[in-house]
Short mmCIF file of C-alpha atoms and ligand atoms in Angstrom, two decimals:
data_model
loop_
_atom_site.label_atom_id
_atom_site.label_comp_id
_atom_site.label_asym_id
_atom_site.label_seq_id
_atom_site.Cartn_x
_atom_site.Cartn_y
_atom_site.Cartn_z
CA MET G 1 0.00 0.00 0.00
CA ARG G 2 1.42 3.36 -0.99
CA LEU G 3 0.58 6.34 1.21
CA SER G 4 1.27 9.88 0.04
CA VAL G 5 0.81 12.96 2.18
CA LEU G 6 -0.71 15.80 0.17
CA GLY G 7 -0.93 18.19 3.11
CA SER G 8 0.74 18.06 6.52
CA GLY G 9 -0.20 21.44 7.99
CA ALA G 10 -2.82 22.28 10.60
CA ALA G 11 -5.70 24.55 9.63
CA PHE G 12 -4.02 27.92 10.16
CA SER G 13 -0.34 27.03 9.99
CA GLY G 14 1.96 27.71 7.09
CA CYS G 15 4.11 24.62 7.51
CA GLY G 16 2.23 22.55 4.98
CA CYS G 17 -0.92 22.33 2.92
CA ASN G 18 -4.12 21.41 4.72
CA ALA G 19 -5.18 17.80 5.19
CA GLY G 20 -5.16 15.35 2.30
CA TYR G 21 -3.75 11.84 1.87
CA LEU G 22 -3.64 9.60 -1.17
CA VAL G 23 -3.58 5.79 -0.88
CA ASP G 24 -2.43 3.86 -3.94
CA GLY G 25 -3.51 6.83 -6.05
CA ALA G 26 -7.06 5.49 -5.61
CA VAL G 27 -8.28 6.64 -2.21
CA LEU G 28 -8.29 10.25 -1.12
CA VAL G 29 -8.64 10.77 2.64
CA ASP G 30 -9.76 14.33 3.31
CA CYS G 31 -9.56 17.10 0.80
CA GLY G 32 -8.20 20.29 2.33
CA ALA G 33 -5.03 20.28 0.23
CA PRO G 34 -4.85 21.53 -3.38
CA VAL G 35 -5.31 17.93 -4.48
CA ASN G 36 -5.18 18.41 -8.25
CA VAL G 37 -1.78 20.13 -8.01
CA MET G 38 -0.28 17.81 -5.41
CA ALA G 39 -1.46 14.69 -7.24
CA HIS G 40 0.15 16.02 -10.41
CA ARG G 41 3.44 16.46 -8.54
CA LEU G 42 3.22 12.79 -7.53
CA ARG G 43 2.54 11.85 -11.16
CA ALA G 44 -0.91 10.76 -10.07
CA THR G 45 -4.26 12.03 -11.30
CA VAL G 46 -7.60 12.60 -9.63
CA SER G 47 -9.13 10.62 -12.49
CA ASP G 48 -7.89 7.46 -10.73
CA VAL G 49 -9.51 8.32 -7.39
CA ARG G 50 -12.28 5.79 -6.70
CA LEU G 51 -13.00 6.66 -3.08
CA ILE G 52 -13.01 9.93 -1.18
CA LEU G 53 -13.19 9.49 2.60
CA LEU G 54 -14.01 12.54 4.72
CA THR G 55 -13.21 12.57 8.43
CA HIS G 56 -15.32 15.63 9.31
CA PHE G 57 -16.76 18.79 7.85
CA HIS G 58 -14.15 21.41 8.67
CA ALA G 59 -12.75 23.66 5.95
CA ASP G 60 -9.15 22.46 6.27
CA HIS G 61 -10.35 18.92 5.47
CA THR G 62 -12.88 19.59 2.74
CA PHE G 63 -12.54 22.89 0.92
CA GLY G 64 -10.55 21.35 -1.92
CA LEU G 65 -13.53 19.21 -2.91
CA PRO G 66 -15.10 21.61 -5.43
CA MET G 67 -11.84 21.67 -7.42
CA VAL G 68 -11.47 17.88 -7.36
CA LEU G 69 -15.08 17.25 -8.32
CA GLY G 70 -14.99 20.08 -10.87
CA ALA G 71 -11.91 18.48 -12.48
CA LEU G 72 -13.63 15.10 -12.59
CA SER G 73 -16.79 16.56 -14.09
CA SER G 74 -14.79 17.82 -17.06
CA ARG G 75 -13.14 14.45 -17.82
CA ARG G 76 -14.56 11.82 -20.10
CA ARG G 77 -16.46 9.17 -18.20
CA ASP G 78 -14.47 6.29 -19.68
CA ASP G 79 -11.23 8.03 -18.64
CA ARG G 80 -11.98 7.79 -14.92
CA ALA G 81 -13.13 5.37 -12.27
CA PRO G 82 -16.61 5.37 -10.67
CA LEU G 83 -16.46 7.48 -7.53
CA VAL G 84 -17.66 6.80 -3.99
CA ILE G 85 -17.72 9.67 -1.50
CA ALA G 86 -17.98 8.39 2.07
CA GLY G 87 -17.98 10.21 5.37
CA PRO G 88 -20.06 11.03 8.42
CA VAL G 89 -23.83 11.21 8.21
CA GLY G 90 -24.66 14.35 6.21
CA THR G 91 -21.79 13.95 3.73
CA ARG G 92 -23.98 14.18 0.63
CA GLU G 93 -25.70 17.36 1.82
CA TYR G 94 -22.40 18.93 2.93
CA VAL G 95 -20.62 18.20 -0.37
CA GLN G 96 -23.54 19.56 -2.36
CA ARG G 97 -23.58 22.75 -0.25
CA LEU G 98 -19.85 23.19 -0.88
CA LEU G 99 -20.32 22.79 -4.62
CA LEU G 100 -23.20 25.24 -4.62
CA ALA G 101 -21.28 27.84 -2.60
CA GLY G 102 -18.16 27.39 -4.73
CA TYR G 103 -19.53 27.33 -8.25
CA GLY G 104 -23.31 27.57 -8.19
CA THR G 105 -25.76 25.25 -9.82
CA HIS G 106 -23.74 24.66 -13.00
CA ILE G 107 -20.93 22.56 -11.46
CA LEU G 108 -23.33 21.04 -8.95
CA GLY G 109 -25.42 19.82 -11.88
CA LEU G 110 -22.38 18.61 -13.83
CA VAL G 111 -21.07 16.63 -10.86
CA GLY G 112 -24.49 15.06 -10.46
CA SER G 113 -24.89 14.17 -14.12
CA GLU G 114 -21.29 13.41 -15.14
CA VAL G 115 -19.46 12.18 -12.04
CA GLN G 116 -22.52 10.62 -10.40
CA PRO G 117 -20.80 9.98 -7.08
CA ASP G 118 -22.19 7.24 -4.91
CA TYR G 119 -22.54 8.71 -1.40
CA VAL G 120 -22.04 6.43 1.61
CA ALA G 121 -22.76 7.55 5.19
CA LEU G 122 -20.45 6.02 7.78
CA GLN G 123 -20.73 6.00 11.55
CA ASP G 124 -19.02 4.54 14.59
CA GLY G 125 -18.49 0.82 14.00
CA SER G 126 -19.04 0.89 10.24
CA ASP G 127 -17.02 -1.91 8.63
CA VAL G 128 -17.57 -1.90 4.89
CA GLU G 129 -15.90 -2.75 1.60
CA LEU G 130 -15.47 0.35 -0.55
CA ALA G 131 -13.57 0.53 -3.84
CA GLY G 132 -11.75 -2.72 -3.01
CA TYR G 133 -10.66 -1.64 0.49
CA ARG G 134 -11.98 -2.63 3.89
CA VAL G 135 -12.94 0.60 5.65
CA ARG G 136 -13.61 0.76 9.37
CA ALA G 137 -14.90 3.98 10.93
CA HIS G 138 -14.60 5.02 14.55
CA ALA G 139 -16.28 8.05 16.11
CA VAL G 140 -13.78 10.42 17.67
CA VAL G 141 -14.25 13.47 19.84
CA HIS G 142 -13.41 16.77 18.10
CA SER G 143 -14.85 20.26 18.30
CA THR G 144 -17.40 19.42 15.63
CA GLY G 145 -19.49 16.33 15.30
CA PRO G 146 -19.75 13.86 13.79
CA SER G 147 -16.02 13.20 13.37
CA LEU G 148 -14.51 9.89 12.29
CA ALA G 149 -11.13 8.17 12.38
CA TYR G 150 -10.53 5.42 9.82
CA ALA G 151 -8.63 2.20 9.35
CA LEU G 152 -8.18 1.20 5.72
CA THR G 153 -7.03 -2.30 4.72
CA ASP G 154 -5.98 -3.37 1.23
CA ALA G 155 -6.33 -6.79 -0.39
CA ALA G 156 -2.82 -7.78 0.77
CA GLY G 157 -3.74 -7.05 4.40
CA ALA G 158 -1.81 -3.80 4.93
CA THR G 159 -3.69 -1.38 7.17
CA VAL G 160 -3.22 2.35 7.44
CA GLY G 161 -5.19 4.44 9.92
CA PHE G 162 -6.10 8.11 9.95
CA SER G 163 -6.88 9.96 13.15
CA GLY G 164 -8.64 12.84 11.47
CA ASP G 165 -8.91 15.57 14.10
CA SER G 166 -9.39 14.07 17.51
CA THR G 167 -8.81 14.23 21.20
CA GLN G 168 -7.27 11.22 22.92
CA CYS G 169 -10.49 9.22 23.09
CA ALA G 170 -11.68 5.62 22.87
CA GLY G 171 -12.50 5.85 19.15
CA LEU G 172 -8.97 6.99 18.37
CA LEU G 173 -7.52 3.96 20.18
CA ARG G 174 -9.89 1.61 18.33
CA ALA G 175 -8.85 3.09 14.98
CA LEU G 176 -5.18 2.72 15.89
CA SER G 177 -5.41 -0.89 17.01
CA GLY G 178 -3.75 -3.23 14.49
CA CYS G 179 -2.59 -0.50 12.10
CA ASP G 180 0.69 -1.00 10.26
CA ALA G 181 0.90 2.77 9.83
CA PHE G 182 -1.11 5.53 11.43
CA VAL G 183 -1.42 9.09 10.17
CA CYS G 184 -1.79 10.95 13.44
CA GLU G 185 -2.57 14.59 13.93
CA CYS G 186 -0.07 16.40 16.11
CA THR G 187 -1.36 19.94 16.09
CA GLY G 188 0.57 21.40 19.03
CA TRP G 189 3.99 20.75 20.53
CA ASP G 190 4.23 22.59 23.84
CA GLY G 191 0.94 21.74 25.49
CA PRO G 192 -2.75 21.08 24.90
CA VAL G 193 -4.29 23.10 22.08
CA PRO G 194 -7.90 24.31 22.00
CA GLY G 195 -10.47 22.92 19.58
CA GLY G 196 -10.31 19.20 20.33
CA HIS G 197 -6.87 18.31 18.99
CA LEU G 198 -3.97 16.03 19.83
CA TRP G 199 -0.65 17.50 20.92
CA ALA G 200 2.84 16.04 21.09
CA GLY G 201 2.67 14.94 24.75
CA GLU G 202 -0.34 12.75 23.96
CA VAL G 203 1.08 11.53 20.67
CA GLU G 204 4.30 10.51 22.42
CA GLN G 205 2.27 8.23 24.72
CA LEU G 206 0.48 6.69 21.74
CA VAL G 207 3.78 6.06 19.95
CA ARG G 208 5.28 4.37 23.02
CA ALA G 209 2.18 2.18 23.48
CA HIS G 210 2.18 1.00 19.83
CA PRO G 211 5.80 0.18 18.97
CA ARG G 212 4.92 -1.91 15.89
CA THR G 213 2.93 0.84 14.23
CA THR G 214 4.68 3.41 12.05
CA PHE G 215 3.40 6.81 13.16
CA VAL G 216 3.25 9.54 10.55
CA LEU G 217 2.69 12.88 12.26
CA SER G 218 0.63 15.38 10.32
CA HIS G 219 -1.82 18.29 10.76
CA MET G 220 0.99 20.21 12.48
CA ASP G 221 1.32 23.83 13.55
CA GLU G 222 5.05 23.47 12.98
CA ARG G 223 7.46 20.67 12.18
CA ARG G 224 9.62 19.29 14.97
CA GLU G 225 11.04 15.91 15.85
CA LEU G 226 9.26 13.31 17.96
CA ARG G 227 11.11 10.18 19.03
CA GLY G 228 9.86 7.03 17.32
CA ALA G 229 7.65 8.80 14.77
CA LEU G 230 8.00 10.06 11.23
CA VAL G 231 7.26 13.74 10.80
CA ALA G 232 5.36 14.21 7.55
CA HIS G 233 6.03 16.80 4.92
CA ASP G 234 3.92 17.52 1.88
CA LEU G 235 4.45 14.83 -0.81
CA LEU G 236 6.05 12.37 1.65
CA THR G 237 5.38 8.90 0.20
CA LEU G 238 5.69 5.60 2.07
CA ASP G 239 5.17 1.98 1.08
CA ILE G 240 3.39 0.09 3.84
CA ALA G 241 3.57 -3.70 4.14
CA PRO G 242 1.23 -5.77 6.31
CA ARG G 243 2.64 -6.82 9.65
CA ALA G 244 -0.38 -6.43 11.93
CA GLU G 245 -0.50 -10.16 12.65
CA GLU G 246 2.86 -9.81 14.43
CA GLN G 247 1.41 -7.28 16.83
CA GLY G 248 -0.55 -9.81 18.89
ZN1 ZN N 301 -8.17 20.09 10.94
#
């Protein structure tokens, strides 16, 4: 499984683009980054994206969607894969509102008629097959609800998790369990940050408690080092092999 970081910066920081992660060029997790541009830099294309997974409805995780869906609506149907957009309950309505606010009824209509996304609502405990991946969703506590963390498993058994934005809560630990790699927000470094986020002191505990999981820190206010974890940068790409069965 190939994981690429499109954006590693927290909402209002300048240290990286906003949230966005590409798995195998086929799954886009969150869409706050300028996805069309970043995918191009990875020699990927949004035409190959079959699944968009949203963790929650904040701007730094979603405001790139009109550009991605607009790009898809202008491509020939046989040049791209069928698209599933999955996220918390209300995803369809939220995405349609974004399209309407961004480009009015024209693009909204084109996305409906040309892209024809299949919307899937996920909630705590959802365990579904989407676009050839097993997707498990876990409710996490953030400043807005509903918010989900995900664990995504490919056909070879490799699992990558995504914290989304979260406090240190039970859902976060469930998402993390058994992951070969975990993309973990690490918004602050010097102490707790407001808004329902993880900071380095909490992330350090998670890293120590899960020594077999590769932690990829993202959604950062600034980039620093954290022992035992990888600190993401935009366009960081990792190949992740399954090893969860060794974790016991
Ligand atoms: Zn965020």
